[in-house]
CSV table of C-alpha atoms in Angstrom, one decimal:
chain,number,residue,atom,x,y,z
X,1,MET,CA,199.5,228.1,128.4
X,2,THR,CA,201.1,224.9,127.2
X,3,ASP,CA,200.7,223.3,130.6
X,4,GLN,CA,197.0,224.1,130.5
X,5,LYS,CA,196.6,222.6,127.0
X,6,ASP,CA,198.4,219.4,128.1
X,7,LYS,CA,196.2,219.2,131.1
X,8,ASN,CA,193.0,219.5,129.0
X,9,GLU,CA,194.2,216.8,126.6
X,10,GLY,CA,194.9,214.6,129.5
X,11,LEU,CA,191.4,215.1,130.9
X,12,GLU,CA,189.9,214.3,127.5
X,13,GLN,CA,191.9,211.1,127.1
X,14,GLU,CA,190.9,210.1,130.7
X,15,SER,CA,187.2,210.8,129.9
X,16,MET,CA,187.5,208.7,126.7
X,17,LEU,CA,189.1,205.8,128.6
X,18,GLU,CA,186.3,206.0,131.3
X,19,ALA,CA,183.7,206.0,128.5
X,20,LEU,CA,185.3,203.0,126.9
X,21,ASP,CA,185.5,201.2,130.2
X,22,SER,CA,181.8,201.9,130.8
X,23,VAL,CA,180.7,200.2,127.6
X,24,GLN,CA,179.4,196.8,128.6
X,25,GLU,CA,180.0,193.7,126.6
X,26,ILE,CA,176.8,192.4,125.0
X,27,HIS,CA,176.2,188.7,124.5
X,28,ILE,CA,173.3,186.6,123.0
X,29,GLY,CA,170.6,186.1,125.6
X,30,ASP,CA,171.5,189.2,127.6
X,31,THR,CA,168.7,191.4,128.9
X,32,VAL,CA,169.4,195.1,128.1
X,33,GLN,CA,167.7,198.4,128.2
X,34,GLY,CA,167.3,200.4,125.0
X,35,GLU,CA,166.0,203.8,123.9
X,36,ILE,CA,163.8,203.9,120.8
X,37,LEU,CA,165.6,206.1,118.4
X,38,LYS,CA,163.6,205.6,115.2
X,39,ILE,CA,160.7,203.7,113.8
X,40,GLN,CA,161.2,202.5,110.2
X,41,ASP,CA,158.3,202.1,107.8
X,42,ASN,CA,156.0,200.9,110.6
X,43,LYS,CA,157.9,197.6,110.5
X,44,GLN,CA,160.7,197.8,113.0
X,45,ALA,CA,162.3,200.0,115.6
X,46,ILE,CA,165.9,201.2,115.9
X,47,VAL,CA,167.2,201.1,119.4
X,48,GLY,CA,170.2,202.6,121.1
X,49,ILE,CA,171.4,200.1,123.7
X,50,LEU,CA,172.0,201.9,126.9
X,51,GLY,CA,175.5,201.3,128.2
X,52,GLY,CA,176.4,199.3,125.1
X,53,GLY,CA,177.4,202.1,122.9
X,54,VAL,CA,175.8,200.3,120.0
X,55,GLU,CA,172.5,200.2,118.2
X,56,GLY,CA,170.1,197.3,117.6
X,57,VAL,CA,166.9,196.6,115.8
X,58,ILE,CA,163.5,195.2,117.0
X,59,PRO,CA,161.7,193.6,114.0
X,60,ASN,CA,158.0,193.8,113.8
X,61,ASN,CA,157.4,190.2,114.9
X,62,GLU,CA,159.5,190.7,118.0
X,63,LEU,CA,157.7,193.8,119.2
X,64,SER,CA,154.6,192.2,120.9
X,65,ALA,CA,152.9,188.8,121.3
X,66,ALA,CA,149.5,190.6,120.9
X,67,PRO,CA,148.4,191.5,117.4
X,68,PHE,CA,148.7,195.2,116.4
X,69,GLU,CA,148.4,197.4,113.3
X,70,ASP,CA,150.8,200.2,114.1
X,71,VAL,CA,154.2,200.0,115.7
X,72,THR,CA,153.4,203.1,117.7
X,73,GLU,CA,150.7,201.1,119.5
X,74,ILE,CA,153.7,199.2,121.2
X,75,VAL,CA,156.6,201.7,121.3
X,76,ASN,CA,157.3,205.3,120.5
X,77,VAL,CA,160.5,207.3,119.9
X,78,GLY,CA,162.1,208.1,123.2
X,79,ASP,CA,160.7,205.1,125.1
X,80,ILE,CA,163.1,203.2,127.3
X,81,VAL,CA,162.3,199.5,127.1
X,82,ASP,CA,163.7,196.2,128.3
X,83,LEU,CA,164.9,193.9,125.6
X,84,VAL,CA,166.6,190.6,125.1
X,85,VAL,CA,169.5,190.1,122.6
X,86,ILE,CA,168.5,187.4,120.1
X,87,LYS,CA,171.6,187.4,117.8
X,88,GLU,CA,174.4,189.6,116.4
X,89,ILE,CA,173.8,191.2,113.0
X,90,LYS,CA,176.8,190.9,110.6
X,91,GLU,CA,175.5,193.6,108.3
X,92,LYS,CA,175.3,196.5,110.6
X,93,GLU,CA,173.3,198.9,108.5
X,94,ASN,CA,170.4,199.1,111.0
X,95,GLY,CA,172.3,198.1,114.1
X,96,SER,CA,174.6,195.5,115.6
X,97,PHE,CA,172.1,193.3,117.3
X,98,LEU,CA,168.7,191.8,116.7
X,99,LEU,CA,166.5,192.5,119.8
X,100,SER,CA,163.2,191.3,121.1
X,101,LYS,CA,160.7,193.1,123.3
X,102,ARG,CA,158.1,190.3,122.9
X,103,ARG,CA,160.2,187.7,124.6
X,104,ILE,CA,160.9,190.0,127.5
X,105,ASP,CA,157.2,190.7,127.9
X,106,ALA,CA,156.5,187.0,127.7
X,107,LYS,CA,159.1,186.1,130.3
X,108,GLN,CA,157.6,188.6,132.7
X,109,VAL,CA,154.1,187.2,131.9
X,110,TRP,CA,155.3,183.7,132.6
X,111,GLU,CA,156.8,184.8,135.8
X,112,LYS,CA,153.6,186.3,136.9
X,113,ILE,CA,151.5,183.3,135.8
X,114,GLN,CA,153.9,181.0,137.7
X,115,LYS,CA,153.4,183.1,140.8
X,116,ASP,CA,149.6,183.0,140.3
X,117,PHE,CA,149.7,179.3,139.8
X,118,GLU,CA,151.7,178.7,143.0
X,119,GLU,CA,149.3,181.0,145.0
X,120,GLY,CA,146.2,179.6,143.4
X,121,THR,CA,145.2,183.0,142.1
X,122,ILE,CA,142.3,183.2,139.6
X,123,ILE,CA,143.1,185.1,136.4
X,124,GLU,CA,140.9,186.7,133.8
X,125,ALA,CA,141.6,186.5,130.1
X,126,PRO,CA,139.6,187.0,126.8
X,127,VAL,CA,138.8,184.1,124.6
X,128,LYS,CA,140.5,184.7,121.2
X,129,GLU,CA,139.6,181.5,119.3
X,130,VAL,CA,137.4,178.5,119.3
X,131,VAL,CA,139.3,175.5,118.1
X,132,LYS,CA,138.8,171.8,117.9
X,133,GLY,CA,138.9,170.5,121.4
X,134,GLY,CA,138.5,173.7,123.3
X,135,LEU,CA,139.3,177.5,123.6
X,136,VAL,CA,142.4,179.6,123.0
X,137,VAL,CA,142.7,182.6,125.4
X,138,ASP,CA,145.1,185.5,125.6
X,139,ALA,CA,146.6,185.5,129.1
X,140,GLY,CA,149.6,187.6,127.9
X,141,VAL,CA,150.8,184.3,126.5
X,142,ARG,CA,148.7,181.7,124.6
X,143,GLY,CA,146.5,179.6,127.0
X,144,PHE,CA,144.4,176.6,126.1
X,145,VAL,CA,141.1,175.5,127.8
X,146,PRO,CA,140.2,171.9,127.0
X,147,ALA,CA,136.5,171.3,126.2
X,148,SER,CA,136.1,169.3,129.4
X,149,MET,CA,137.2,172.3,131.4
X,150,VAL,CA,135.0,175.0,129.8
X,151,ASP,CA,131.8,174.6,131.8
X,152,ILE,CA,130.1,172.4,134.4
X,153,GLN,CA,127.4,171.4,132.0
X,154,PHE,CA,128.0,169.8,128.6
X,155,VAL,CA,128.5,172.4,125.9
X,156,ASP,CA,127.8,171.5,122.3
X,157,ASP,CA,128.7,174.8,120.7
X,158,PHE,CA,131.6,176.9,122.0
X,159,SER,CA,131.1,179.8,119.6
X,160,GLU,CA,129.2,181.9,122.2
X,161,TYR,CA,132.4,182.1,124.3
X,162,LYS,CA,134.5,183.9,121.6
X,163,GLY,CA,135.3,187.4,122.7
X,164,LYS,CA,134.2,186.9,126.3
X,165,VAL,CA,136.5,187.7,129.2
X,166,LEU,CA,136.3,184.7,131.6
X,167,ALA,CA,137.9,183.8,134.9
X,168,PHE,CA,140.3,180.8,134.9
X,169,LYS,CA,142.1,178.6,137.3
X,170,ILE,CA,145.6,177.7,136.2
X,171,MET,CA,145.8,173.9,135.9
X,172,GLU,CA,149.2,173.3,134.2
X,173,ILE,CA,152.1,175.6,133.3
X,174,GLU,CA,155.4,174.8,131.5
X,175,PRO,CA,157.1,178.0,130.2
X,176,SER,CA,159.8,176.2,128.3
X,177,GLU,CA,157.2,174.5,126.2
X,178,ASN,CA,154.8,177.5,126.1
X,179,ARG,CA,152.2,175.3,127.7
X,180,LEU,CA,149.5,176.9,129.7
X,181,ILE,CA,146.3,174.9,130.5
X,182,LEU,CA,143.4,176.8,132.1
X,183,SER,CA,140.0,175.8,133.5
X,184,HIS,CA,136.8,177.9,133.7
X,185,LYS,CA,134.9,174.9,135.0
X,186,ALA,CA,137.1,174.8,138.1
X,187,VAL,CA,136.2,178.4,138.9
X,188,LEU,CA,132.4,177.7,138.5
X,189,GLN,CA,132.7,174.7,140.7
X,190,ALA,CA,134.5,176.7,143.4
X,191,GLU,CA,131.9,179.4,143.2
X,192,GLY,CA,129.1,176.8,143.3
X,193,GLU,CA,130.6,175.3,146.5
X,194,VAL,CA,130.6,178.7,148.2
X,195,THR,CA,127.0,179.3,147.1
X,196,LYS,CA,126.0,175.8,148.2
X,197,LYS,CA,127.4,176.2,151.7
X,198,LYS,CA,125.7,179.6,152.1
X,199,LEU,CA,122.4,178.3,151.0
X,200,MET,CA,122.6,175.2,153.1
X,201,LYS,CA,123.0,177.4,156.2
X,202,GLU,CA,119.9,179.3,155.2
X,203,LEU,CA,117.7,176.2,154.6
X,204,LYS,CA,115.6,175.1,157.5
X,205,GLU,CA,114.0,171.7,158.1
X,206,ASN,CA,110.2,171.5,157.6
X,207,GLU,CA,110.1,174.6,155.5
X,208,THR,CA,108.4,174.5,152.1
X,209,VAL,CA,110.4,176.1,149.2
X,210,LYS,CA,110.2,176.4,145.5
X,211,GLY,CA,112.6,174.6,143.2
X,212,LYS,CA,113.2,173.4,139.7
X,213,VAL,CA,113.8,169.8,138.5
X,214,ALA,CA,117.4,169.7,137.6
X,215,ARG,CA,117.8,166.0,136.6
X,216,LEU,CA,116.0,162.7,137.0
X,217,THR,CA,117.3,159.3,138.0
X,218,ASN,CA,115.7,155.9,138.5
X,219,PHE,CA,115.8,156.5,142.3
X,220,GLY,CA,114.4,160.0,142.4
X,221,ALA,CA,114.7,163.6,141.3
X,222,PHE,CA,117.3,166.3,142.0
X,223,ILE,CA,115.8,169.7,142.6
X,224,ASP,CA,117.7,172.9,142.1
X,225,LEU,CA,116.9,175.2,145.0
X,226,GLY,CA,118.8,178.2,143.5
X,227,GLY,CA,122.4,177.1,143.6
X,228,VAL,CA,122.2,173.8,145.5
X,229,ASP,CA,120.5,170.6,144.7
X,230,GLY,CA,118.4,168.4,146.9
X,231,LEU,CA,117.1,164.9,146.4
X,232,VAL,CA,113.5,163.9,146.3
X,233,HIS,CA,113.6,160.1,146.7
X,234,ILE,CA,111.1,158.2,144.5
X,235,SER,CA,109.1,157.3,147.6
X,236,GLN,CA,108.7,161.1,148.3
X,237,ILE,CA,107.3,162.1,144.9
X,238,SER,CA,103.7,161.0,145.3
X,239,TYR,CA,101.4,159.2,147.6
X,240,ASP,CA,100.7,156.9,144.7
X,241,HIS,CA,103.2,154.3,143.7
X,242,VAL,CA,105.8,155.7,141.3
X,243,LYS,CA,107.7,153.3,139.1
X,244,ASN,CA,109.7,155.9,137.2
X,245,PRO,CA,110.1,159.6,138.3
X,246,ALA,CA,110.0,160.6,134.6
X,247,ASP,CA,106.4,159.5,134.6
X,248,ILE,CA,105.5,162.2,137.0
X,249,LEU,CA,108.2,164.9,136.6
X,250,SER,CA,110.1,166.6,133.8
X,251,VAL,CA,113.4,168.5,133.8
X,252,GLY,CA,112.9,172.2,134.2
X,253,GLN,CA,109.5,171.8,135.9
X,254,GLU,CA,108.9,174.1,138.9
X,255,VAL,CA,107.8,172.3,142.1
X,256,ASP,CA,107.1,173.0,145.7
X,257,VAL,CA,109.2,170.8,148.1
X,258,LYS,CA,109.3,170.3,151.8
X,259,ILE,CA,112.8,170.2,153.4
X,260,LEU,CA,113.1,166.9,155.3
X,261,SER,CA,116.7,167.2,156.4
X,262,VAL,CA,119.9,169.2,155.8
X,263,ASP,CA,123.3,167.6,156.3
X,264,GLU,CA,125.8,170.4,155.9
X,265,GLU,CA,128.8,168.2,156.6
X,266,ALA,CA,127.9,165.6,153.9
X,267,GLY,CA,126.4,168.3,151.7
X,268,ARG,CA,123.1,166.5,151.3
X,269,ILE,CA,119.5,167.8,151.3
X,270,SER,CA,116.5,165.5,151.5
X,271,LEU,CA,113.2,166.8,150.1
X,272,SER,CA,109.6,165.7,149.7
X,273,ILE,CA,107.1,166.7,147.1
X,274,LYS,CA,104.3,164.6,148.4
X,275,ASP,CA,104.4,166.3,151.8
X,276,THR,CA,103.3,169.5,150.1
X,277,LEU,CA,100.3,167.8,148.5
X,278,PRO,CA,96.9,167.1,150.2
X,279,GLY,CA,97.2,164.0,152.4
X,280,PRO,CA,95.5,160.8,151.1
X,281,TRP,CA,93.3,160.7,154.2
X,282,ASP,CA,92.2,164.3,154.0
X,283,ASN,CA,88.4,164.5,153.7
X,284,ILE,CA,88.2,160.7,153.7
X,285,GLU,CA,84.9,160.9,155.5
X,286,GLU,CA,83.3,162.4,152.4
X,287,ARG,CA,85.0,160.0,150.0
X,288,ALA,CA,84.7,156.8,151.9
X,289,ALA,CA,81.7,157.0,154.2
X,290,VAL,CA,80.3,153.8,155.7
X,291,ASP,CA,78.3,151.8,153.1
X,292,THR,CA,80.0,153.6,150.2
X,293,VAL,CA,80.9,151.3,147.3
X,294,LEU,CA,84.4,152.0,145.9
X,295,ASP,CA,86.7,150.7,143.2
X,296,GLY,CA,89.9,149.3,144.5
X,297,LYS,CA,93.0,147.3,143.7
X,298,VAL,CA,94.4,144.4,145.7
X,299,LYS,CA,97.8,145.6,146.9
X,300,ARG,CA,98.9,142.6,149.0
X,301,LEU,CA,97.5,139.4,150.4
X,302,THR,CA,98.1,137.9,153.9
X,303,SER,CA,96.8,134.9,155.7
X,304,PHE,CA,94.1,137.0,157.4
X,305,GLY,CA,92.8,139.0,154.5
X,306,ALA,CA,93.6,141.4,151.6
X,307,PHE,CA,94.8,145.0,151.7
X,308,VAL,CA,93.0,147.0,149.0
X,309,GLU,CA,93.9,150.5,147.8
X,310,VAL,CA,90.8,152.6,147.2
X,311,TYR,CA,92.5,155.9,146.7
X,312,PRO,CA,96.2,156.7,146.1
X,313,GLY,CA,97.8,156.2,149.5
X,314,VAL,CA,94.6,154.9,151.2
X,315,GLU,CA,94.4,151.2,151.8
X,316,GLY,CA,91.7,149.3,153.6
X,317,LEU,CA,91.5,145.7,155.0
X,318,VAL,CA,89.1,143.1,153.6
X,319,HIS,CA,89.2,140.5,156.4
X,320,ILE,CA,89.2,136.9,155.1
X,321,SER,CA,85.7,136.6,156.6
X,322,GLN,CA,84.5,139.5,154.3
X,323,ILE,CA,85.9,138.1,151.1
X,324,SER,CA,83.3,135.5,150.2
X,325,HIS,CA,80.1,133.9,151.6
X,326,ASN,CA,81.8,130.5,151.0
X,327,HIS,CA,84.5,129.3,153.4
X,328,ILE,CA,88.0,129.9,152.0
X,329,ALA,CA,91.3,128.8,153.7
X,330,THR,CA,93.4,131.7,152.3
X,331,PRO,CA,92.6,134.9,150.4
X,332,HIS,CA,94.8,133.5,147.6
X,333,GLU,CA,92.1,131.1,146.6
X,334,VAL,CA,89.9,133.9,145.2
X,335,LEU,CA,92.1,137.0,144.9
X,336,SER,CA,95.4,138.0,143.4
X,337,GLU,CA,97.6,141.0,143.8
X,338,GLY,CA,96.9,143.7,141.3
X,339,GLN,CA,93.3,142.5,140.8
X,340,GLU,CA,90.7,145.3,140.5
X,341,ILE,CA,87.6,144.8,142.6
X,342,LYS,CA,84.7,146.6,144.1
X,343,VAL,CA,84.4,146.9,147.9
X,344,LYS,CA,81.9,148.2,150.4
X,345,VAL,CA,83.0,150.4,153.4
X,346,LEU,CA,82.1,148.7,156.6
X,347,ASP,CA,83.9,151.0,159.1
X,348,LEU,CA,86.1,154.1,159.0
X,349,ASN,CA,88.5,155.2,161.8
X,350,THR,CA,90.0,158.5,160.6
X,351,GLU,CA,92.1,159.0,163.8
X,352,ASP,CA,93.9,155.7,163.3
X,353,GLN,CA,93.6,155.8,159.5
X,354,ARG,CA,91.9,152.4,159.4
X,355,LEU,CA,89.4,151.4,156.8
X,356,SER,CA,87.4,148.1,157.0
X,357,LEU,CA,86.1,146.8,153.7
X,358,SER,CA,83.9,144.0,152.4
X,359,ILE,CA,83.6,142.1,149.1
X,360,LYS,CA,81.0,139.7,150.1
X,361,ALA,CA,78.6,142.5,151.2
X,362,LEU,CA,78.2,143.2,147.5
X,363,GLU,CA,77.6,139.6,146.5
X,364,GLU,CA,74.4,137.6,146.9
X,365,LYS,CA,74.6,134.8,149.4
X,366,THR,CA,74.2,131.5,147.6
X,367,HIS,CA,74.9,129.0,150.3
X,368,GLN,CA,76.9,128.9,153.6
X,369,GLN,CA,79.4,126.3,154.2
X,370,SER,CA,79.5,124.8,157.7
X,371,LYS,CA,82.0,126.5,160.1
X,372,PRO,CA,85.1,124.4,160.8
X,373,GLU,CA,85.6,123.3,164.4
X,374,GLU,CA,88.9,125.2,164.7
X,375,GLU,CA,90.7,127.9,162.6
X,376,LYS,CA,94.1,129.3,163.1
X,377,TYR,CA,95.1,132.9,162.4
X,378,GLU,CA,98.6,134.3,161.9
X,379,MET,CA,99.5,137.8,163.1
X,380,PRO,CA,100.6,140.1,160.2
X,381,GLU,CA,104.3,140.4,159.7
X,382,THR,CA,104.2,144.2,159.6
X,383,ASP,CA,102.1,146.8,161.5
X,384,SER,CA,99.0,147.1,159.4
X,385,GLY,CA,97.3,149.6,161.8
X,386,PHE,CA,94.5,147.1,162.5
X,387,THR,CA,93.8,145.5,165.9
X,388,ILE,CA,93.4,141.8,166.6
X,389,GLY,CA,89.7,142.3,166.6
X,390,ASP,CA,89.9,143.8,163.1
X,391,ILE,CA,91.9,140.9,161.9
X,392,LEU,CA,89.7,138.1,163.5
X,393,GLY,CA,86.5,140.0,162.4
X,394,ASP,CA,83.4,137.9,162.5
X,395,GLN,CA,85.3,134.9,163.9
X,396,LEU,CA,85.8,136.7,167.2
X,397,SER,CA,82.1,137.4,167.5
X,398,ASP,CA,81.3,133.7,166.9
X,399,ILE,CA,83.8,132.6,169.5
X,400,THR,CA,82.3,135.0,172.1
X,401,SER,CA,78.8,133.8,171.4
X,402,ASP,CA,79.9,130.2,171.8
X,403,GLU,CA,81.4,131.0,175.2
X,404,GLU,CA,78.3,132.8,176.4
X,405,ASP,CA,76.1,129.8,175.3
X,406,THR,CA,78.3,127.4,177.3
X,407,LYS,CA,78.0,129.5,180.5
X,408,GLU,CA,74.2,129.6,180.2
X,409,ASN,CA,74.0,125.9,179.9
């Protein structure tokens, strides 16, 4: 009987020694597991540290980084949670150590954010505050979105973003400084590039599509085709001369455009508005029939005559011989560029888009100066669409007549 008693006491002592050996030493900064034993006055939680043989306390401000009203929203009695040891408590009324669940959660969040950053993963987070210079978001830890990284377009008032859940790209991360910089603009830009590439594959040259004027410059207009912008160069806005695109178009205006070219590699789309409009030479037979008198403007002068615009995009040639009944050496003697005049239609060639005009046909002949023995003519520097005969005009007829008279004699 005595032997049995001694044996039992030996086992108890051995068990106690094993239990003492199993108690781990706890140091500041250690990560431990604890069981929630009690919640006190909805302010803090009492924890039994597993394997430590001691208790600790989690104060209210160390329970969670997210705001809460009741401790039970974060932990409940019986929960097993990971904790970090903040410091030792000298007055051990509520436990031997001060513990934090918030810091463990934050550490795990930072680890996940670091992984997302390295992998380029897009995260989602709600906007909690609008502050000077940008937005504050809750990504498990505090994140900041600078004003320049909120949207592609300029935003004057950020209040509309408060409470919204947005997608963000992680731009900068420094856990030791609690620094997390996010960008919503980068996400929008990436999505825009995907949309742009998709649309550019669908757009076909020579097709006419609808668009909206996105912005105007001094060299043209950018048209939004539903996710991708194309450029209408100033020369492609109208058949008439355009000094400033803003004189013709306005931002937000819907327009029809013809696709001139699509360069997927360069990401450029060339468009034309004027190619969707009636051509300047359409129905010209009705508007500029032979003998019709028209108002025109001198567009440019050459040694052989003047080019006069009678309709937007429609120019005709007044040969030097058709400018005045009097002999003139150059058109510059009586005409100037930009001058408004009246002209009479002498001939119309719709196929070649040539219009021959006359000023002197509308003026009374006062006297005729004798024809000089020899006149020289210079060919136009650019292709005017007129033949040598058109350029020489009456002079060619006079030369032909002289030659015939010589042969007869």
